[in-house]
Coordinates of C-alpha atoms in Angstrom, one line a residue:
M1 CA -44.0 160.2 93.3
W2 CA -43.0 161.6 97.0
S3 CA -41.0 158.7 97.8
H4 CA -39.0 158.7 94.4
C5 CA -38.3 162.4 95.0
S6 CA -36.9 161.8 98.5
K7 CA -34.7 159.0 97.3
T8 CA -33.7 161.7 94.3
H9 CA -32.5 163.9 97.4
I10 CA -31.1 161.6 99.6
L11 CA -28.7 160.4 96.6
C12 CA -27.9 164.1 95.5
F13 CA -27.1 164.8 99.2
F14 CA -24.9 162.0 99.6
L15 CA -23.2 162.9 96.4
A16 CA -22.5 166.1 97.6
L17 CA -20.8 165.6 100.5
L18 CA -18.8 162.9 98.7
A19 CA -17.9 165.6 96.5
I20 CA -17.1 167.7 99.5
L21 CA -15.1 165.3 101.2
A22 CA -12.9 164.8 97.9
L23 CA -12.5 168.9 97.6
V24 CA -10.9 169.1 101.4
H25 CA -9.0 165.7 100.6
N26 CA -7.1 167.3 97.6
F27 CA -7.3 170.4 99.2
Y28 CA -5.3 169.1 101.9
Q29 CA -2.7 167.2 99.7
L30 CA -2.1 170.2 98.0
E31 CA -1.3 172.6 101.0
N32 CA 1.3 169.6 102.2
L33 CA 2.7 169.3 98.5
N34 CA 2.9 172.9 98.6
T35 CA 5.0 173.3 101.9
A36 CA 7.3 170.2 101.2
G37 CA 10.9 171.7 100.8
F38 CA 10.4 174.2 103.5
K39 CA 12.0 172.8 106.1
W40 CA 15.0 175.1 106.2
L41 CA 12.5 177.9 107.5
V42 CA 11.0 177.7 111.2
E43 CA 8.0 175.3 110.4
E44 CA 4.8 176.8 111.0
D45 CA 1.2 176.3 109.9
E46 CA 0.7 179.1 107.8
S47 CA -0.5 177.3 104.9
Q48 CA -3.5 179.8 104.1
P49 CA -3.3 181.6 100.6
S50 CA -3.1 185.3 100.1
L51 CA -1.9 187.6 97.5
H52 CA 1.9 187.6 96.5
T53 CA 3.5 190.2 98.9
T54 CA 6.8 190.5 100.6
G55 CA 8.3 192.5 103.5
T56 CA 11.5 193.8 101.1
H57 CA 8.8 196.1 98.9
R58 CA 10.3 194.8 95.9
K59 CA 9.4 196.1 92.4
L60 CA 7.2 193.6 91.2
Y61 CA 8.2 192.4 87.8
C62 CA 5.6 191.7 84.9
G63 CA 2.6 189.4 85.9
Y64 CA 4.3 188.1 89.0
E65 CA 1.9 190.3 91.3
H66 CA -0.5 187.9 90.0
Q67 CA 0.8 184.4 91.4
V68 CA -1.2 183.4 94.9
L69 CA 1.4 182.0 97.3
S70 CA 0.5 180.6 100.6
K71 CA 2.0 182.2 103.7
I72 CA 4.7 180.0 103.8
E73 CA 5.4 180.3 100.4
Q74 CA 5.7 184.1 101.0
K75 CA 8.2 183.5 103.8
E76 CA 10.2 181.4 102.3
E77 CA 10.6 184.3 99.2
E78 CA 11.5 186.5 101.7
S79 CA 14.0 184.4 103.3
L80 CA 15.5 183.5 99.7
F81 CA 15.9 187.5 98.9
A82 CA 17.4 188.3 102.4
A83 CA 19.8 185.1 101.4
V84 CA 21.0 187.0 98.1
Q85 CA 20.6 190.4 99.6
W86 CA 24.3 192.2 98.7
P87 CA 25.9 195.4 100.3
K88 CA 25.7 198.5 98.2
P89 CA 27.7 201.5 97.7
P90 CA 26.6 204.7 99.9
E91 CA 26.1 206.6 96.9
N92 CA 24.7 205.9 93.7
K93 CA 27.3 206.9 91.4
V94 CA 30.6 206.5 92.4
P95 CA 33.6 207.8 90.4
F96 CA 35.8 204.8 88.5
V97 CA 39.2 206.3 90.4
R98 CA 37.1 205.7 93.8
S99 CA 36.1 202.0 93.0
T100 CA 38.0 199.3 93.7
D101 CA 41.1 198.7 92.3
P102 CA 42.6 194.6 92.6
F103 CA 46.6 196.1 92.3
H104 CA 46.3 198.5 95.1
S105 CA 44.4 196.2 96.9
N106 CA 46.0 193.1 99.0
F107 CA 45.9 190.4 101.1
M108 CA 47.9 189.2 104.2
I109 CA 47.5 185.5 105.5
L110 CA 47.4 185.3 109.5
N111 CA 50.0 183.6 111.2
S112 CA 51.9 182.3 108.1
N113 CA 54.5 181.0 110.4
A114 CA 52.5 178.9 112.4
N115 CA 52.8 175.1 112.6
Y116 CA 49.6 174.1 110.7
R117 CA 48.5 170.6 110.4
V118 CA 46.0 168.8 107.9
G119 CA 42.4 170.1 109.4
D120 CA 43.6 173.6 110.8
Q121 CA 42.1 176.6 109.9
L122 CA 43.8 179.1 107.7
E123 CA 42.9 182.5 108.1
V124 CA 43.4 185.6 105.1
L125 CA 42.8 189.2 106.1
V126 CA 41.8 191.3 102.7
H127 CA 42.2 195.0 102.3
M128 CA 40.5 196.8 99.2
K129 CA 41.9 200.1 98.0
D130 CA 40.8 202.6 95.5
Y131 CA 42.8 203.4 92.2
D132 CA 44.5 206.5 94.0
G133 CA 46.0 204.3 96.9
N134 CA 42.9 205.0 99.3
P135 CA 41.5 202.3 101.6
K136 CA 37.7 201.3 100.8
Q137 CA 35.5 202.4 103.6
Y138 CA 32.5 200.0 102.3
G139 CA 32.4 196.3 101.2
G140 CA 30.1 194.5 98.4
D141 CA 33.0 193.5 96.1
Y142 CA 32.9 189.8 95.0
L143 CA 35.6 188.1 95.6
Q144 CA 36.8 184.6 94.9
S145 CA 39.5 182.3 96.6
R146 CA 41.1 178.9 96.7
I147 CA 44.1 177.2 98.3
H148 CA 46.1 174.7 95.5
S149 CA 49.2 172.8 95.7
A150 CA 50.3 172.9 92.1
D151 CA 52.4 169.5 92.6
L152 CA 49.6 167.5 93.9
K153 CA 47.3 169.0 91.9
A154 CA 45.1 169.8 94.8
G155 CA 42.7 172.3 95.4
A156 CA 39.6 173.9 97.6
I157 CA 38.0 177.1 97.8
G158 CA 37.4 179.6 100.6
R159 CA 34.8 181.1 102.5
T160 CA 34.5 184.7 102.8
V161 CA 33.3 187.3 105.4
D162 CA 32.7 190.9 104.4
Y163 CA 32.9 193.6 107.2
Q164 CA 31.6 195.9 105.1
N165 CA 34.3 198.5 105.6
G166 CA 36.7 197.4 102.6
S167 CA 38.2 194.4 104.5
Y168 CA 37.3 191.0 104.4
R169 CA 38.3 187.9 105.9
I170 CA 38.6 184.8 104.1
F171 CA 38.3 181.4 105.9
F172 CA 40.3 178.0 104.8
K173 CA 40.1 174.4 105.9
L174 CA 43.5 172.8 105.2
L175 CA 43.0 169.2 103.9
W176 CA 46.1 167.7 102.4
P177 CA 49.9 168.2 103.4
G178 CA 52.3 169.9 101.7
E179 CA 53.1 173.8 100.3
V180 CA 49.9 175.0 100.3
T181 CA 49.2 178.5 98.0
V182 CA 46.6 181.0 99.0
S183 CA 45.0 182.8 95.6
V184 CA 42.5 185.9 95.8
S185 CA 40.8 187.6 92.9
L186 CA 38.3 190.1 92.8
V187 CA 35.5 189.3 90.2
H188 CA 33.5 192.8 90.2
P189 CA 34.2 195.5 92.2
S190 CA 31.0 196.4 94.5
E191 CA 30.4 199.5 92.0
G192 CA 29.8 196.9 89.2
I193 CA 27.9 194.6 91.2
Q194 CA 25.6 197.4 92.0
L195 CA 25.0 198.0 88.0
L196 CA 24.6 194.4 87.7
Y197 CA 21.8 194.6 90.4
R198 CA 20.1 197.5 88.4
L199 CA 20.3 195.3 85.1
Q200 CA 18.8 192.4 86.4
E201 CA 15.6 194.4 88.1
E202 CA 15.4 196.9 85.3
R203 CA 16.3 195.1 81.9
P204 CA 15.1 191.9 82.1
D205 CA 14.5 192.2 78.1
R206 CA 18.5 192.3 77.6
A207 CA 18.8 188.9 76.6
Y208 CA 15.6 188.5 74.2
F209 CA 14.0 185.7 71.9
K210 CA 12.0 185.2 68.5
S211 CA 9.6 182.9 67.3
L212 CA 9.0 181.9 63.6
F213 CA 5.1 181.8 62.7
K214 CA 4.5 180.2 59.8
S215 CA 1.3 179.2 57.7
G216 CA 1.8 178.0 53.7
R217 CA 3.7 180.6 52.0
I218 CA 3.3 183.6 54.9
S219 CA 6.3 183.7 57.3
E220 CA 6.6 186.5 60.2
I221 CA 9.2 186.2 63.1
T222 CA 7.9 188.0 66.1
I223 CA 9.8 189.0 69.6
C224 CA 9.2 186.9 72.6
N225 CA 9.9 187.1 76.4
V226 CA 8.6 186.4 80.0
C227 CA 7.1 189.5 79.9
L228 CA 6.7 191.5 76.8
P229 CA 5.7 195.7 77.8
G230 CA 3.7 198.1 75.5
D231 CA 0.1 197.9 74.2
M232 CA 0.7 195.7 71.1
P233 CA -1.0 192.2 70.7
V234 CA 0.4 189.1 72.1
C235 CA 0.1 185.6 72.0
N236 CA -0.2 183.8 75.4
F237 CA 2.0 180.7 75.4
T238 CA 1.6 180.4 79.4
D239 CA 2.3 176.8 80.0
R240 CA -1.3 175.5 81.6
Y241 CA 0.1 173.4 83.9
T242 CA 3.2 175.0 85.2
G243 CA 2.1 178.7 84.9
E244 CA 5.2 179.6 83.5
P245 CA 4.0 182.9 81.5
W246 CA 5.4 183.2 77.7
F247 CA 4.3 185.2 75.5
C248 CA 5.2 186.4 71.5
Y249 CA 4.1 189.5 69.8
K250 CA 1.3 188.5 67.6
P251 CA 2.1 188.4 64.0
R252 CA 0.2 190.6 62.0
R253 CA -1.3 188.2 59.1
L254 CA -1.0 185.0 61.1
S255 CA -2.6 183.4 64.0
C256 CA -1.1 182.2 67.1
D257 CA -1.4 178.7 66.6
T258 CA 1.5 179.0 63.3
R259 CA 4.1 179.5 65.8
I260 CA 6.5 176.8 64.7
N261 CA 9.9 177.3 66.5
H262 CA 12.0 179.5 69.4
F263 CA 15.6 180.9 69.1
K264 CA 17.7 183.3 70.7
G265 CA 17.0 186.8 69.2
G266 CA 19.9 188.4 70.5
L267 CA 22.0 190.2 73.7
K268 CA 21.1 194.2 73.6
K269 CA 23.6 196.8 73.5
G270 CA 24.4 200.2 74.9
L271 CA 23.0 199.1 78.5
L272 CA 26.2 201.1 80.1
T273 CA 26.9 204.8 79.9
S274 CA 31.1 205.2 79.3
E275 CA 31.9 205.8 82.6
E276 CA 29.9 202.7 83.7
S277 CA 31.2 200.8 81.5
N278 CA 34.8 201.2 82.8
F279 CA 33.6 199.0 85.9
F280 CA 33.9 196.0 83.7
Q281 CA 37.2 195.9 81.7
S282 CA 38.7 192.7 80.9
G283 CA 42.6 193.0 82.3
V284 CA 41.5 195.5 85.1
N285 CA 38.6 194.6 87.3
I286 CA 37.0 191.8 85.9
K287 CA 38.4 188.3 87.4
M288 CA 42.0 190.3 88.5
P289 CA 44.1 188.7 91.2
I290 CA 44.7 190.4 94.3
P291 CA 48.5 190.7 95.3
S292 CA 50.0 189.3 99.0
I293 CA 52.0 190.9 101.4
G294 CA 54.4 188.8 102.6
P295 CA 54.4 184.9 101.9
D296 CA 50.8 183.3 100.3
T297 CA 52.2 180.0 101.3
V298 CA 51.9 177.9 104.2
I299 CA 53.4 174.4 105.3
V300 CA 50.8 171.7 106.3
R301 CA 52.0 169.1 108.5
P302 CA 50.0 165.6 108.2
L303 CA 48.3 164.2 110.9
G304 CA 50.7 161.9 113.4
H305 CA 50.1 158.5 113.4
G306 CA 46.7 157.2 115.1
E307 CA 45.3 160.5 114.8
L308 CA 41.5 160.7 113.7
N309 CA 40.4 163.1 110.8
S310 CA 37.1 164.2 111.7
L311 CA 37.1 165.7 108.6
E312 CA 36.3 162.2 106.6
S313 CA 33.7 160.8 108.9
S314 CA 31.5 164.3 109.2
H315 CA 28.2 164.0 108.1
N316 CA 26.9 167.2 108.2
S317 CA 25.3 168.3 104.8
D318 CA 26.4 172.0 105.3
V319 CA 30.0 170.9 105.9
F320 CA 32.4 174.0 104.0
P321 CA 34.2 173.3 102.0
S322 CA 32.4 170.4 100.8
G323 CA 35.2 168.6 99.0
Y324 CA 38.9 169.3 97.7
Y325 CA 40.6 168.0 94.6
Y326 CA 43.8 165.5 95.5
Q327 CA 45.8 164.3 92.5
D328 CA 42.8 165.8 90.0
E329 CA 40.4 163.5 91.6
W330 CA 37.5 165.1 93.7
Q331 CA 37.2 164.1 97.3
P332 CA 33.9 164.9 99.1
R333 CA 34.1 165.5 102.7
T334 CA 30.5 164.0 103.9
R335 CA 30.3 160.6 101.7
L336 CA 32.8 158.0 100.3
I337 CA 33.3 158.4 96.6
R338 CA 34.4 155.9 94.1
H339 CA 36.2 156.9 91.1
F340 CA 35.1 155.3 87.7
N341 CA 38.0 155.2 86.0
K342 CA 36.9 152.4 83.4
S343 CA 34.1 152.2 80.8
S344 CA 33.4 148.8 82.0
D345 CA 32.7 150.2 85.7
I346 CA 30.2 152.9 84.4
T347 CA 28.3 150.5 82.6
E348 CA 28.4 147.8 85.6
C349 CA 27.1 150.8 87.6
L350 CA 24.3 151.4 85.1
Q351 CA 23.2 148.2 84.4
G352 CA 19.5 148.2 84.2
K353 CA 18.8 152.2 84.8
L354 CA 16.7 154.7 83.1
I355 CA 18.8 158.5 83.2
Y356 CA 17.0 161.4 82.7
L357 CA 19.0 164.5 82.2
F358 CA 17.0 168.0 82.2
G359 CA 18.6 171.4 82.0
D360 CA 21.0 173.1 80.1
S361 CA 24.2 172.5 78.1
T362 CA 26.4 171.8 81.0
I363 CA 24.3 169.0 82.1
R364 CA 24.6 168.1 78.2
Q365 CA 28.1 167.9 78.6
W366 CA 27.6 164.7 81.0
F367 CA 25.2 162.6 78.2
E368 CA 28.3 163.7 75.7
Y369 CA 31.3 162.3 78.1
L370 CA 29.0 159.3 79.0
T371 CA 28.4 158.4 75.2
K372 CA 32.1 158.9 74.4
F373 CA 33.9 157.0 77.1
V374 CA 31.5 154.0 77.4
P375 CA 31.5 152.3 74.2
D376 CA 28.5 150.4 74.9
L377 CA 26.3 153.3 74.8
V378 CA 25.1 154.0 71.1
E379 CA 23.7 157.5 70.6
L380 CA 20.7 157.2 68.5
N381 CA 20.0 159.6 65.4
L382 CA 16.7 161.4 66.4
G383 CA 16.9 163.7 63.8
S384 CA 17.5 166.8 66.5
S385 CA 20.1 169.3 67.1
K386 CA 23.2 168.0 68.7
K387 CA 22.9 171.4 70.7
V388 CA 19.3 171.5 71.4
G389 CA 18.4 167.8 71.6
P390 CA 16.6 165.5 72.9
L391 CA 19.1 163.3 72.5
M392 CA 18.9 159.8 73.5
A393 CA 21.7 156.8 73.9
V394 CA 21.2 153.1 74.3
D395 CA 23.2 149.9 75.5
P396 CA 20.5 146.9 74.9
K397 CA 23.2 144.8 76.1
H398 CA 23.0 145.8 79.5
N399 CA 19.6 147.5 79.4
I400 CA 20.8 151.2 79.9
L401 CA 18.7 154.3 78.3
L402 CA 20.6 157.6 78.7
N403 CA 18.2 160.5 77.8
F404 CA 18.7 164.5 77.7
H405 CA 16.0 167.0 77.3
C406 CA 16.6 170.8 77.6
H407 CA 14.6 173.0 79.9
G408 CA 11.6 174.9 78.9
P409 CA 11.6 178.9 77.7
P410 CA 13.7 180.8 78.0
L411 CA 16.5 179.1 76.6
R412 CA 19.4 180.9 74.8
F413 CA 20.2 178.2 71.8
F414 CA 19.8 178.5 68.3
T415 CA 16.4 176.8 66.8
V416 CA 14.2 174.8 69.1
F417 CA 10.9 173.3 67.6
T418 CA 8.0 174.2 69.9
S419 CA 7.2 170.5 70.0
Q420 CA 10.6 170.2 71.8
L421 CA 9.8 172.8 74.6
H422 CA 9.0 171.1 77.5
Y423 CA 9.3 172.5 81.2
I424 CA 11.2 169.8 83.2
A425 CA 8.3 169.9 85.9
N426 CA 5.9 168.7 83.0
E427 CA 8.5 165.9 82.3
L428 CA 9.1 164.7 85.9
N429 CA 4.9 164.3 86.0
R430 CA 5.3 162.0 83.4
I431 CA 7.9 160.0 85.0
V432 CA 6.9 156.3 87.1
G433 CA 10.2 156.4 88.8
G434 CA 11.9 154.0 90.9
K435 CA 15.1 152.4 92.3
N436 CA 16.2 151.9 88.3
T437 CA 15.2 155.7 87.3
V438 CA 18.2 158.1 87.6
I439 CA 17.2 161.8 87.1
A440 CA 19.7 164.8 87.2
I441 CA 18.6 168.1 87.0
T442 CA 20.3 171.7 86.5
I443 CA 18.7 175.0 85.2
W444 CA 20.7 178.5 85.9
S445 CA 22.6 180.1 83.5
H446 CA 19.2 180.7 80.9
L447 CA 17.8 182.5 83.7
S448 CA 20.1 184.7 84.7
T449 CA 19.1 188.0 83.1
F450 CA 15.7 187.7 85.0
P451 CA 14.4 189.1 88.3
I452 CA 15.0 186.4 91.2
E453 CA 11.3 186.0 91.2
V454 CA 11.2 184.4 87.8
Y455 CA 13.6 181.9 89.3
I456 CA 12.3 180.9 92.3
R457 CA 9.0 180.3 90.3
R458 CA 10.5 177.9 88.2
L459 CA 12.1 176.3 90.7
R460 CA 9.3 176.0 92.8
N461 CA 7.4 174.1 90.1
I462 CA 10.2 171.9 90.1
R463 CA 10.2 171.0 93.3
R464 CA 6.3 170.0 93.8
A465 CA 7.3 168.0 90.8
V466 CA 10.3 166.2 92.4
V467 CA 8.1 166.0 95.6
R468 CA 5.4 164.1 93.9
L469 CA 8.0 161.9 92.2
L470 CA 9.2 161.0 95.5
E471 CA 6.1 160.4 97.1
R472 CA 4.9 157.5 94.2
S473 CA 8.4 156.0 94.0
P474 CA 10.5 157.1 97.1
K475 CA 13.7 155.0 96.0
T476 CA 13.9 157.0 92.6
Y477 CA 17.4 158.9 92.3
I478 CA 16.9 162.4 92.0
V479 CA 20.3 164.7 91.1
I480 CA 20.9 168.4 91.4
K481 CA 23.7 169.7 89.6
T482 CA 24.6 173.3 91.0
A483 CA 25.9 176.2 88.7
N484 CA 29.5 176.5 87.9
V485 CA 31.7 179.3 87.5
Q486 CA 32.9 180.6 83.8
E487 CA 35.3 182.9 82.0
H488 CA 34.4 186.4 82.0
G489 CA 34.5 189.4 79.6
P490 CA 33.1 192.9 79.6
E491 CA 29.8 191.0 77.6
V492 CA 29.7 188.2 79.4
S493 CA 29.2 190.1 83.0
L494 CA 26.5 192.0 81.7
F495 CA 24.3 188.6 81.0
N496 CA 26.1 185.5 82.6
S497 CA 28.6 186.7 85.5
D498 CA 29.5 184.4 88.3
W499 CA 27.5 186.9 90.5
Y500 CA 24.2 186.1 88.8
A501 CA 25.1 182.3 89.0
Y502 CA 26.0 182.6 92.7
Q503 CA 22.2 184.3 93.4
R504 CA 20.8 181.5 91.5
D505 CA 23.2 178.6 93.1
T506 CA 22.4 179.7 96.4
I507 CA 18.3 179.8 95.8
M508 CA 18.8 176.2 94.2
R509 CA 20.5 174.7 97.4
K510 CA 18.3 176.5 99.6
M511 CA 14.6 175.4 97.8
F512 CA 16.2 171.7 97.1
S513 CA 17.3 171.2 100.8
K514 CA 16.0 168.5 103.0
I515 CA 13.8 167.0 100.5
G516 CA 15.4 163.8 99.9
V517 CA 17.5 164.9 96.9
Y518 CA 21.6 164.8 96.1
F519 CA 23.7 167.3 95.0
V520 CA 26.5 167.6 92.6
D521 CA 28.6 170.2 94.0
A522 CA 29.8 171.9 90.4
W523 CA 30.2 175.5 92.0
E524 CA 33.1 174.1 94.3
M525 CA 34.1 171.7 91.7
T526 CA 35.0 174.3 88.6
L527 CA 36.2 177.2 91.7
A528 CA 38.8 174.5 93.1
H529 CA 40.1 173.2 90.1
R530 CA 43.7 174.6 88.7
L531 CA 42.0 174.7 84.8
P532 CA 40.9 178.2 84.2
H533 CA 37.0 178.7 84.4
K534 CA 34.8 178.1 81.7
L535 CA 31.1 177.8 81.0
H536 CA 31.6 174.4 79.8
P537 CA 34.5 172.7 82.1
E538 CA 36.9 170.5 80.6
N539 CA 36.8 166.6 81.1
I540 CA 38.5 166.1 83.8
I541 CA 36.0 168.2 85.7
L542 CA 33.1 166.5 84.2
K543 CA 34.8 162.9 85.1
N544 CA 34.8 164.1 89.1
Q545 CA 31.3 165.6 88.5
L546 CA 30.0 161.9 87.2
D547 CA 32.2 160.5 89.7
V548 CA 30.1 162.1 92.3
L549 CA 26.8 161.3 90.5
L550 CA 27.5 157.3 89.9
S551 CA 28.7 157.0 93.6
F552 CA 25.2 157.9 94.7
I553 CA 24.0 155.2 92.3
C554 CA 26.7 152.8 93.4
P555 CA 28.0 153.7 96.7
L556 CA 31.6 152.9 97.5
E557 CA 30.1 151.0 100.8
T558 CA 28.1 148.5 98.3
H559 CA 31.0 148.1 95.7
Y560 CA 33.1 146.7 98.3
R561 CA 30.6 144.7 100.1
F562 CA 30.3 143.2 96.6
L563 CA 33.8 142.5 96.0
T564 CA 34.5 140.9 99.8
G565 CA 31.7 138.4 98.5
I566 CA 33.3 137.8 95.1
H567 CA 36.4 137.2 97.5
N568 CA 34.8 135.1 100.2
Q569 CA 33.1 132.8 97.6
M570 CA 36.5 132.1 95.8
W571 CA 38.4 131.6 99.2
S572 CA 35.8 129.2 99.8
I573 CA 36.1 127.1 96.6
F574 CA 40.0 126.9 97.2
V575 CA 39.7 125.8 100.8

């Protein structure tokens, strides 16, 4: 009896010991996983979890105070908030006549008569004035700028430095020879930016969503969102794996499990007073050109014979601008690029590949472009909405499978069935990956009405899934498509402004830097192009975006080696 008990105790002891070792191992892996992607921060061994606090003393949004973040995650979050911090006017309420007037403001090219050559830097000084012509004394205006040559179909963007005294300096890299023109636009005055910030923090419900609940002949529609105020009973649809929160007000007569779909409810009106609305006027202060004092062009000479153009040999991932257009073709500055002008070139590149596109309608455009341009890619009828998906196209002859899946809520689409609501992180966890798997991700536009915490949390979940995927299948191609600029009106400004997109684009780039993913710089590619800004860019821009994507998969160096091999084989035959 005693012997039997002793053996049992010994067995139990070893089982307990194994359980403890397994727990420690899993905890260690989880900590390593959670810190992946923080290499842009100062690396410190601070992975002990604690409650969510930040040094910025932000007002916590909804249930986000219940997040448990490690110290390094806290540090990252504070760094991200610092990266998108924006100067504010010294007064909370500034009269419209004292706000920034693009027509009275001006810019001036410094040293416009200098002998510029390709590779030189061009500097532009901008002075802002109000509607009475008085110089502004503070900064915070949101500017967009570009240099361009219409006859060459060339363009590149500039980098703006805000001196926070009403003056700005913009730096351009001169990347092609010829006559180059400078353009500067005021997207929003600083007084408008202050209102956009307030709406982001205080009115995240200004875009609202709904769901249909149905059982038999009874159906009810209720409002849904990331956070629902008040004491009304709610249905909790928080994702069990990612923890992404989502709630709907509970129907009066039906249970929560009768939810059928998700759809855009609408955009709330009356968010601003009549005085505040003056800061968002088309043709007055939304994306308006700023005039120049003196010439707005310079002549750029080409490099001399034998001179090394170090621009093209740079391998710095932080190089600015990341590229430029020349003859309507995008030229990245840090890597060689192929231009896939024939559908057969795309088919050759994607042969044997499984391609997943995850995100919003700006990446769904890639699916639409490829299925129209490549005749061998045949779209299958899955019975789903063309705008929502999921969408699938196949080329059986060349073993190509192309998929599009929209990201999880919030989604400002029309009806999406709950069975089709999938978070990107969960989808990535289901993918095996490998050298024949290509994954492209974008997520920004549909989260533009929420505080930054909501966006950071979503990207953190996606990044964890990306890191796990690359750990099990390191040769998987994972591509991040950045945000892009779009057309603006008063209403679009309050819900989907380029300023909101710029914030999220900045965060996206930082959170996915140095973890082994590629970037398609849709931001620069839409801002530098000669065509008007559109949320859904024209085909020529999409074509260039896909050229970059395909060049990651089928690099120019490999292509040349392939062609050289064929040439050598043919030459040996003739010899």
